[in-house]
Structures are given as structure tokens and as C-alpha cells.
């Protein structure tokens, strides 16, 4: 039997016999590593230790000290849930139960469950964990597997799709429980230190609305009870910061039933959005972009040469229809429209870079079960931009854009992670083009000494990109902005410029969205700040509280002096204490108390969101500070520091 080459993370290579398992390779490296092996990462995919190696691969061995170990543990926790469910609800039919970033889920049929049922299932799962049952991989003949799942159409479908042609078929067993599964798993149920079932929801089989509706049970697991406790505490904090909850409390936005997946911005929310729009416009001006507007309704022919039509229709994400023998659609992206603007006239090398920006509304037909407030929508407004540059301008263009992104996210109090997403299976264009584009992104990040990760195979179909991921106050990671290099669309649309040599040349397109979409960025900001927005973003920046109705006229005069800020006068005939509580509940950065003393002295008493106070403040001094705090985009009220 011939050998295959295994490349390890340090770049070293091993020649092993074809058909050797991941665990075999680990033993080849060293007996200790072999004993500790839990799983492997083969060409970026997490696989079982028993996975055979049939071709040259990149391999990373997974032990209980690896980051991937948590995924393996949670996969086993999904099986523990399924075993507990089967003990209490033997008629339940299992479908799929993968691990997720936060834990696991299992989709089930033929049983009616709600969250009231979870405590009993969790208690049974705890018993299974305490039993420390060995988890073993076994292989069964294909004919036997088909017979086992004769009455389970979901597992039968998996045998005909993901497991098509496999014989024997991989199962995992633990005690009296078994499941069709490729793994990987930990060695026994007792390795699970902390286990919790979280919630239930409805889900479509395979995520397709035309398929059967299933019950999805979410859970999580950790190696220790301490890890679980920390997770559950963060989860409670996240519930308090949920942008849908805060959005309702602060009257920021709504997503009514008549517009599923499309956000309605209320006056308070629109005040925030306008601040972001104005801010991004100034940054676009710094980068040399010209603002344009292109229509949302276009003929479908616009997107066919670029590959967008095929890509979005295959995924069912395009809103399109036929009328008068012509196919139309709502644009899922702005690229083709901006390419039209570039291509409508002859360009010289002296004209480049040519940059277009647009607050363009696009539509993606997301599955209804995936929609989530502002964070997952069908209609979104992107702060989109496309720069058409010469190849020798590419690195400088990316570098300038990254500098602006650093400024923006710093002013939003968000830490940033940069990830280069590389060529995937659905890519268009040659390897050479993709390599050149990926190198340009890498060189720009390295020139600014920015750390980055590589996400293999995750790029959009037309070019590699830098994904800008933000970390919020709870340490959660959100993908928001993007910088993408595209050699393909200029080629497909025959875009050109006349070079210094008088020949035609292809420009390169830099796609960039500094915020991503206003909807998603605002949703992240709401949860990051928990509604306690910086002054510059706060829908209401100052609330003036007259001590009595006799002081309302003076309060209004103070508001007039603070013209230019979002200021309200509290005119309800409440006690001062109640007015203050209302201001805190509404998360107003500053409250100004004005009574007879302040009116006589021409001053105000300043109270901030942290409940600090100062009396006898001149209106001019306070206004000057507000202007500084707003213009510098400070992240918290600082007048009383």
C-alpha cells in the first residue's frame, strides 16, 4: 500500500501508510501524544481520531488541551441529551445534533416538547454523565443501518446523502444508546463536567421551509461546572443586553409582522442612525469616495455576468420574479450597479482610483427561522463602497481603508479581530488571481502590524476578504465590516482603463463596508453598550428636570441655550425623584435639575448616568463640555469625572 504525506502545524512532514488513522499518526509522532489524542483537524475539518487518511493532508492533533476539544465535548453532550430523551420519550425520532459555538442543539420529531420538559431531561442526562459510560465508535454494514432507520425518514435521508455509498457505516455507542455519526467524541460521558439544557424552538428539517417542522433543543456543556457557571452568568447578562429588549424599552426600532426581516426605525433609533450616517460620510470623504445612489429594482440580467445571480438564486436568497417576459429582482448587493457607473465612460490611468460610496438598501431572502431583530434581516442598508484602482495602487488603498476602520471601531469602543477569508469551493476565477488578491490583503495587514487569522475556504465566490469582527462588552464576536479584493468582476464585465502605455488594462475592485450594515452594526452597539450610549449616539442627550412647574419656563430657556444637542424638558407634574428615576430608566447621559436657586443664579445642577452630581454649573461651561464630548466621541459621560 502506498504512502501519503501528512503536514503538521510546524510545517514538518510525515510519510505514513495510506489508510492510517489520525490516532496512528499521533502515535508515530510520540506515544504520549497518541494516548492523549481525542480527534484531529484534517484540512481544516474536525474529524474523529479513528478517521482514516487516504490522501496527502494537513493535520493537527486535538487533545483535551486544544481549543477544538470543547467542540468534541459538546458533540458528545448532544448524544447524552439524545440518550436521556430516549429514556423519557422513547417514541422521539432523532435527526441531527451538531455542536455550535455556544454548545449544541438536537432537532427531534414525533414528540411534543417545550421548556417545561427540559428539567426532567437534564436530570436524566446528569445521571448518564455520572454513570461515566464509555463512548465507542462502531461500524455496521450499510444494509443493517438502512434497516435500523427504516422508520426514521431523517436518518434514512442522511444515509442517502451525507453517508451515500459508505459501507460500513459509522455509529457511536454509549451503553444502550447508539446514533448514526461520524464523530468525533470524547472517551466517556464522565468527561462532561457541566451540562445544561437552555431552550427549545421550532426548526425546519434541513433549514428548508418546505420541509417538516421539528423541535430544536439547545444545550451547552463544559469540562467543568465552573465553566458552565460563567457561561450561564454571561447568558443572563446577554439577555439583559438583548437589542430587541432594549430597542423596545428605548423605542428605537421594531420589526412588525407585516415586514418580516425589515427594520422600522423609530425617531429615537433614526437619531442614532443619522449620527452613524453622518460619521461614515465624513470618513468616506477622508478616503476620497463620491456618494452615489442606485435603484433597488433591476433586471436580473444585471447580476448574471458577475455570477451573483447564479450564487444567490442557488441559495434561494434572491427576491426575483417575471413580468412581461422579463425577470426582475431586488438587488442583493450593490457591486454590479457601481460597476455600471464605472463602465459607462472611457477611463484613463490618471482617473484612478475612482471610488463610489452608497448607503444602499439590499435584500436577501433569509429563512424565517434565522431572522433575529436587527442582527439577521432580509432588508439591510449597507455603508457600501467600491474603489476601482490600478494594481500598483491596491495595497495603499487597502491600508488607508484599514486605518479608517481602526478609527471607527475605536470610537465605537469595540475591539477588532481581523480574519482573512480565502478561496472556497464556489469561487470563480483562477488560483493565480485569488492568490494575488489574498497576498494583497495579507501585505496590507502586515504593513500596519495588525494581527490576523486565516479562515480557509470562507470567502465569497468572487474574491478573498478581510472580515472585520468586533468583540463586544461580553466578549462575543460579531462579523460586521469587510474589505474585499476582486479581480474577477472587472474581467467578467470587461471593465478597463487606458494605461500610460495607451493599452487597455483591467482595474482591481476593492469592495468595502466599514460598518457592514446599519441594522447589524446598531444591533451590536445596543448590546455592547446595554443602551448606555455615548453622548454622540444617545437618542436623547440631555434631559432638563424642572423642580416644579414654576421652573418650566427657565428649563425651556436652558434647552434653548443648548440648541444643537438632543435636549428634552420634562414637563410632567411628577416629583423630582420620579423624574430622576425616569431619566435613568431612559438611559439619558445627563440630567439638569433646575429649581428656584438655579433660576436665580442662571445655573444648572448636573447629574449624570452614574448618579454623580454637581451644583451651580454655568450653562456655558456645560455646553462647551458637551460639544467636546460629542465631537471627540467619548464613550461615557465625563463632565463629572
CSV table of C-alpha atoms in Angstrom, one decimal, residues 60-331:
chain,number,residue,atom,x,y,z
A,60,UNK,CA,-3.4,19.0,13.7
A,61,UNK,CA,-3.8,16.6,16.6
A,62,UNK,CA,-6.5,17.5,19.1
A,63,UNK,CA,-6.1,16.8,22.8
A,64,UNK,CA,-8.0,17.9,25.8
A,65,UNK,CA,-5.8,21.0,25.9
A,66,UNK,CA,-6.8,22.1,22.3
A,67,UNK,CA,-9.4,24.7,21.5
A,68,UNK,CA,-11.3,22.2,19.5
A,69,UNK,CA,-11.7,19.9,22.5
A,70,UNK,CA,-14.7,21.9,23.6
A,71,UNK,CA,-16.4,21.2,20.2
A,72,UNK,CA,-15.8,17.5,20.7
A,73,UNK,CA,-17.1,17.5,24.2
A,74,UNK,CA,-20.3,19.3,23.2
A,75,UNK,CA,-20.8,16.9,20.4
A,76,UNK,CA,-20.8,14.1,23.0
A,77,UNK,CA,-23.1,16.2,25.2
A,78,UNK,CA,-25.6,16.2,22.3
A,79,UNK,CA,-25.6,12.4,22.4
A,80,UNK,CA,-26.0,12.5,26.1
A,81,UNK,CA,-29.1,14.6,25.6
A,82,UNK,CA,-30.4,12.2,22.9
A,83,UNK,CA,-29.9,9.2,25.2
A,84,UNK,CA,-31.7,11.0,28.1
A,85,UNK,CA,-34.5,11.9,25.7
A,86,UNK,CA,-34.9,8.3,24.6
A,87,UNK,CA,-35.2,7.1,28.1
A,88,UNK,CA,-38.0,9.5,28.9
A,89,UNK,CA,-39.6,9.8,25.4
A,90,UNK,CA,-38.9,6.5,23.6
A,91,UNK,CA,-41.1,7.5,20.6
A,92,UNK,CA,-39.0,10.5,19.8
A,93,UNK,CA,-37.2,10.4,16.4
A,94,UNK,CA,-33.7,11.9,16.2
A,95,UNK,CA,-32.5,13.9,13.2
A,96,UNK,CA,-29.2,15.8,13.6
A,97,UNK,CA,-27.4,17.1,16.7
A,98,UNK,CA,-24.2,19.1,15.9
A,99,UNK,CA,-22.0,21.2,18.2
A,100,UNK,CA,-22.2,25.0,17.9
A,101,UNK,CA,-20.2,28.0,19.1
A,102,UNK,CA,-22.1,28.1,22.3
A,103,UNK,CA,-23.0,24.5,22.9
A,104,UNK,CA,-25.1,22.1,20.8
A,105,UNK,CA,-28.6,21.5,19.5
A,106,UNK,CA,-30.6,18.4,18.6
A,107,UNK,CA,-33.5,18.5,16.2
A,108,UNK,CA,-36.2,15.9,17.0
A,109,UNK,CA,-39.5,14.8,15.7
A,110,UNK,CA,-42.5,12.8,16.9
A,111,UNK,CA,-42.5,14.3,20.4
A,112,UNK,CA,-44.1,17.4,21.8
A,113,UNK,CA,-41.6,19.2,24.0
A,114,UNK,CA,-41.5,22.6,25.5
A,115,UNK,CA,-39.1,24.2,28.0
A,116,UNK,CA,-41.1,22.8,30.9
A,117,UNK,CA,-39.9,19.4,29.9
A,118,UNK,CA,-36.2,20.3,30.0
A,119,UNK,CA,-35.6,19.9,33.7
A,120,UNK,CA,-36.6,16.2,33.7
A,121,UNK,CA,-34.4,15.5,30.6
A,122,UNK,CA,-31.5,17.4,32.1
A,123,UNK,CA,-31.7,15.4,35.3
A,124,UNK,CA,-31.7,12.2,33.3
A,125,UNK,CA,-28.7,13.5,31.4
A,126,UNK,CA,-26.9,14.2,34.6
A,127,UNK,CA,-27.4,10.6,35.6
A,128,UNK,CA,-25.9,9.4,32.3
A,129,UNK,CA,-22.9,11.7,32.9
A,130,UNK,CA,-22.5,10.3,36.4
A,131,UNK,CA,-22.5,6.7,35.0
A,132,UNK,CA,-19.3,7.6,33.1
A,133,UNK,CA,-20.4,5.4,30.1
A,134,UNK,CA,-17.7,4.7,27.6
A,135,UNK,CA,-18.3,6.2,24.1
A,136,UNK,CA,-17.2,3.9,21.3
A,137,UNK,CA,-17.1,4.1,17.6
A,138,UNK,CA,-18.5,1.0,15.8
A,139,UNK,CA,-19.1,0.2,12.2
A,140,UNK,CA,-22.2,-1.5,10.9
A,141,UNK,CA,-23.0,-2.9,7.4
A,142,UNK,CA,-24.9,-0.5,5.3
A,143,UNK,CA,-27.8,-2.9,4.9
A,144,UNK,CA,-28.1,-3.1,8.7
A,145,UNK,CA,-28.0,0.7,9.1
A,146,UNK,CA,-30.8,1.1,6.5
A,147,UNK,CA,-32.9,-1.5,8.4
A,148,UNK,CA,-32.3,0.2,11.7
A,149,UNK,CA,-33.6,3.5,10.4
A,150,UNK,CA,-36.4,2.1,8.3
A,151,UNK,CA,-39.0,4.1,10.4
A,152,UNK,CA,-36.9,7.3,10.6
A,153,UNK,CA,-37.0,9.2,7.4
A,154,UNK,CA,-34.5,11.8,8.6
A,155,UNK,CA,-31.7,9.3,9.3
A,156,UNK,CA,-32.7,7.4,6.1
A,157,UNK,CA,-32.1,10.6,4.2
A,158,UNK,CA,-28.7,11.1,5.8
A,159,UNK,CA,-27.8,7.6,4.7
A,160,UNK,CA,-28.7,8.5,1.1
A,161,UNK,CA,-26.9,11.9,1.2
A,162,UNK,CA,-24.0,12.6,3.6
A,163,UNK,CA,-23.4,8.8,4.1
A,164,UNK,CA,-24.2,7.8,0.5
A,165,UNK,CA,-22.1,4.9,-0.6
A,166,UNK,CA,-20.5,4.3,2.8
A,167,UNK,CA,-20.2,0.6,3.7
A,168,UNK,CA,-19.7,0.0,6.5
A,169,UNK,CA,-21.4,3.0,8.2
A,170,UNK,CA,-20.0,4.8,11.3
A,171,UNK,CA,-22.1,4.7,14.6
A,172,UNK,CA,-21.2,5.8,18.1
A,173,UNK,CA,-22.5,3.8,21.1
A,174,UNK,CA,-22.7,4.6,24.8
A,175,UNK,CA,-24.4,1.9,26.8
A,176,UNK,CA,-27.9,1.2,25.5
A,177,UNK,CA,-27.8,4.2,23.1
A,178,UNK,CA,-26.4,4.5,19.6
A,179,UNK,CA,-26.5,7.1,16.9
A,180,UNK,CA,-25.5,7.3,13.2
A,181,UNK,CA,-22.5,9.6,13.5
A,182,UNK,CA,-19.0,10.3,12.1
A,183,UNK,CA,-17.8,11.8,15.4
A,184,UNK,CA,-15.6,13.0,16.9
A,185,UNK,CA,-16.4,12.2,20.6
A,186,UNK,CA,-14.7,12.1,23.9
A,187,UNK,CA,-13.9,8.7,25.5
A,188,UNK,CA,-16.8,8.7,28.1
A,189,UNK,CA,-19.8,10.6,29.3
A,190,UNK,CA,-18.0,11.4,32.5
A,191,UNK,CA,-15.7,13.8,30.8
A,192,UNK,CA,-18.6,16.3,30.7
A,193,UNK,CA,-18.2,18.5,33.8
A,194,UNK,CA,-21.0,20.9,33.3
A,195,UNK,CA,-24.2,20.3,31.3
A,196,UNK,CA,-27.3,22.4,30.8
A,197,UNK,CA,-30.4,22.4,28.5
A,198,UNK,CA,-31.2,26.0,27.6
A,199,UNK,CA,-34.3,26.4,25.5
A,200,UNK,CA,-36.5,25.0,22.7
A,201,UNK,CA,-37.6,26.4,19.4
A,202,UNK,CA,-39.1,25.3,16.1
A,203,UNK,CA,-36.8,24.4,13.2
A,204,UNK,CA,-37.3,23.2,9.7
A,205,UNK,CA,-35.6,19.9,8.6
A,206,UNK,CA,-32.5,21.0,6.7
A,207,UNK,CA,-33.5,24.6,7.2
A,208,UNK,CA,-36.0,24.4,4.4
A,209,UNK,CA,-39.4,26.0,5.0
A,210,UNK,CA,-41.0,23.4,2.7
A,211,UNK,CA,-39.9,20.6,5.0
A,212,UNK,CA,-41.3,19.2,8.2
A,213,UNK,CA,-41.2,21.4,11.3
A,214,UNK,CA,-39.1,19.9,14.1
A,215,UNK,CA,-38.5,20.7,17.7
A,216,UNK,CA,-35.0,22.0,18.4
A,217,UNK,CA,-33.5,21.7,21.8
A,218,UNK,CA,-30.5,23.8,22.6
A,219,UNK,CA,-28.0,23.0,25.3
A,220,UNK,CA,-24.4,23.5,26.3
A,221,UNK,CA,-21.6,21.7,28.1
A,222,UNK,CA,-18.2,22.4,29.6
A,223,UNK,CA,-15.3,20.4,31.0
A,224,UNK,CA,-16.1,21.9,34.5
A,225,UNK,CA,-19.0,23.2,36.5
A,226,UNK,CA,-17.1,26.5,36.9
A,227,UNK,CA,-17.0,27.0,33.1
A,228,UNK,CA,-20.7,26.3,32.9
A,229,UNK,CA,-21.5,28.7,35.7
A,230,UNK,CA,-19.5,31.5,34.0
A,231,UNK,CA,-21.3,30.8,30.7
A,232,UNK,CA,-24.8,30.9,32.3
A,233,UNK,CA,-23.9,34.2,34.0
A,234,UNK,CA,-22.8,35.7,30.7
A,235,UNK,CA,-26.0,34.4,29.1
A,236,UNK,CA,-28.1,36.2,31.7
A,237,UNK,CA,-26.1,39.4,31.1
A,238,UNK,CA,-26.7,38.9,27.4
A,239,UNK,CA,-30.5,38.6,28.0
A,240,UNK,CA,-30.4,41.9,29.8
A,241,UNK,CA,-28.5,43.5,26.9
A,242,UNK,CA,-30.6,41.9,24.1
A,243,UNK,CA,-31.1,44.6,21.5
A,244,UNK,CA,-34.7,43.6,20.9
A,245,UNK,CA,-35.5,44.1,24.6
A,246,UNK,CA,-33.6,47.4,24.9
A,247,UNK,CA,-34.9,48.6,21.5
A,248,UNK,CA,-38.4,48.3,22.8
A,249,UNK,CA,-37.6,49.9,26.1
A,250,UNK,CA,-35.9,52.9,24.4
A,251,UNK,CA,-38.4,53.0,21.5
A,252,UNK,CA,-35.6,52.6,18.9
A,253,UNK,CA,-37.0,50.2,16.3
A,254,UNK,CA,-39.5,47.5,15.5
A,255,UNK,CA,-39.8,44.6,13.1
A,256,UNK,CA,-43.6,44.3,12.6
A,257,UNK,CA,-45.2,41.2,11.2
A,258,UNK,CA,-46.2,42.9,8.0
A,259,UNK,CA,-42.5,43.5,7.2
A,260,UNK,CA,-40.7,40.3,8.3
A,261,UNK,CA,-36.9,40.8,8.4
A,262,UNK,CA,-37.2,44.5,7.7
A,263,UNK,CA,-36.5,47.1,10.4
A,264,UNK,CA,-38.7,50.1,11.1
A,265,UNK,CA,-36.5,52.9,12.6
A,266,UNK,CA,-38.4,54.9,15.2
A,267,UNK,CA,-37.5,58.6,15.8
A,268,UNK,CA,-35.1,57.6,18.6
A,269,UNK,CA,-33.4,54.9,16.5
A,270,UNK,CA,-33.3,57.2,13.5
A,271,UNK,CA,-31.4,59.8,15.6
A,272,UNK,CA,-28.7,57.1,16.2
A,273,UNK,CA,-28.7,56.0,12.6
A,274,UNK,CA,-28.3,59.6,11.3
A,275,UNK,CA,-25.3,60.1,13.6
A,276,UNK,CA,-23.7,57.0,12.2
A,277,UNK,CA,-24.5,58.0,8.6
A,278,UNK,CA,-23.0,61.5,9.1
A,279,UNK,CA,-19.9,60.0,10.7
A,280,UNK,CA,-19.4,57.5,7.9
A,281,UNK,CA,-19.9,60.2,5.3
A,282,UNK,CA,-17.0,62.2,6.9
A,283,UNK,CA,-14.8,59.0,6.8
A,284,UNK,CA,-15.8,58.4,3.1
A,285,UNK,CA,-14.8,62.0,2.4
A,286,UNK,CA,-11.4,61.3,4.0
A,287,UNK,CA,-11.0,58.3,1.8
A,288,UNK,CA,-12.0,60.2,-1.3
A,289,UNK,CA,-15.3,58.5,-2.1
A,290,UNK,CA,-18.0,60.1,-4.1
A,291,UNK,CA,-21.5,59.3,-2.9
A,292,UNK,CA,-24.0,57.8,-5.3
A,293,UNK,CA,-27.4,56.2,-5.2
A,294,UNK,CA,-28.5,53.2,-7.3
A,295,UNK,CA,-32.0,51.7,-7.6
A,296,UNK,CA,-33.1,48.6,-5.6
A,297,UNK,CA,-35.2,47.2,-8.5
A,298,UNK,CA,-33.2,46.0,-11.5
A,299,UNK,CA,-33.5,43.5,-14.3
A,300,UNK,CA,-32.0,40.1,-13.3
A,301,UNK,CA,-29.7,40.3,-16.3
A,302,UNK,CA,-27.6,42.8,-14.4
A,303,UNK,CA,-26.3,40.2,-12.0
A,304,UNK,CA,-25.8,37.3,-14.4
A,305,UNK,CA,-22.3,38.2,-15.8
A,306,UNK,CA,-20.9,38.8,-12.4
A,307,UNK,CA,-22.0,35.4,-11.0
A,308,UNK,CA,-24.2,37.0,-8.3
A,309,UNK,CA,-27.4,35.8,-9.9
A,310,UNK,CA,-26.4,32.2,-10.0
A,311,UNK,CA,-25.0,32.3,-6.5
A,312,UNK,CA,-27.9,34.0,-4.8
A,313,UNK,CA,-30.6,32.1,-6.7
A,314,UNK,CA,-29.0,28.7,-6.0
A,315,UNK,CA,-29.1,29.6,-2.3
A,316,UNK,CA,-32.7,30.8,-2.5
A,317,UNK,CA,-31.6,34.3,-1.3
A,318,UNK,CA,-32.8,36.5,-4.2
A,319,UNK,CA,-36.2,38.1,-4.4
A,320,UNK,CA,-36.9,37.8,-8.1
A,321,UNK,CA,-39.9,37.4,-10.4
A,322,UNK,CA,-41.0,37.6,-14.0
A,323,UNK,CA,-43.1,40.3,-15.5
A,324,UNK,CA,-43.9,40.8,-19.2
A,325,UNK,CA,-41.4,38.0,-20.1
A,326,UNK,CA,-38.6,39.9,-18.3
A,327,UNK,CA,-37.1,38.7,-15.0
A,328,UNK,CA,-36.6,41.4,-12.3
A,329,UNK,CA,-35.1,41.4,-8.8
A,330,UNK,CA,-34.4,43.4,-5.7
A,331,UNK,CA,-30.7,43.9,-5.6
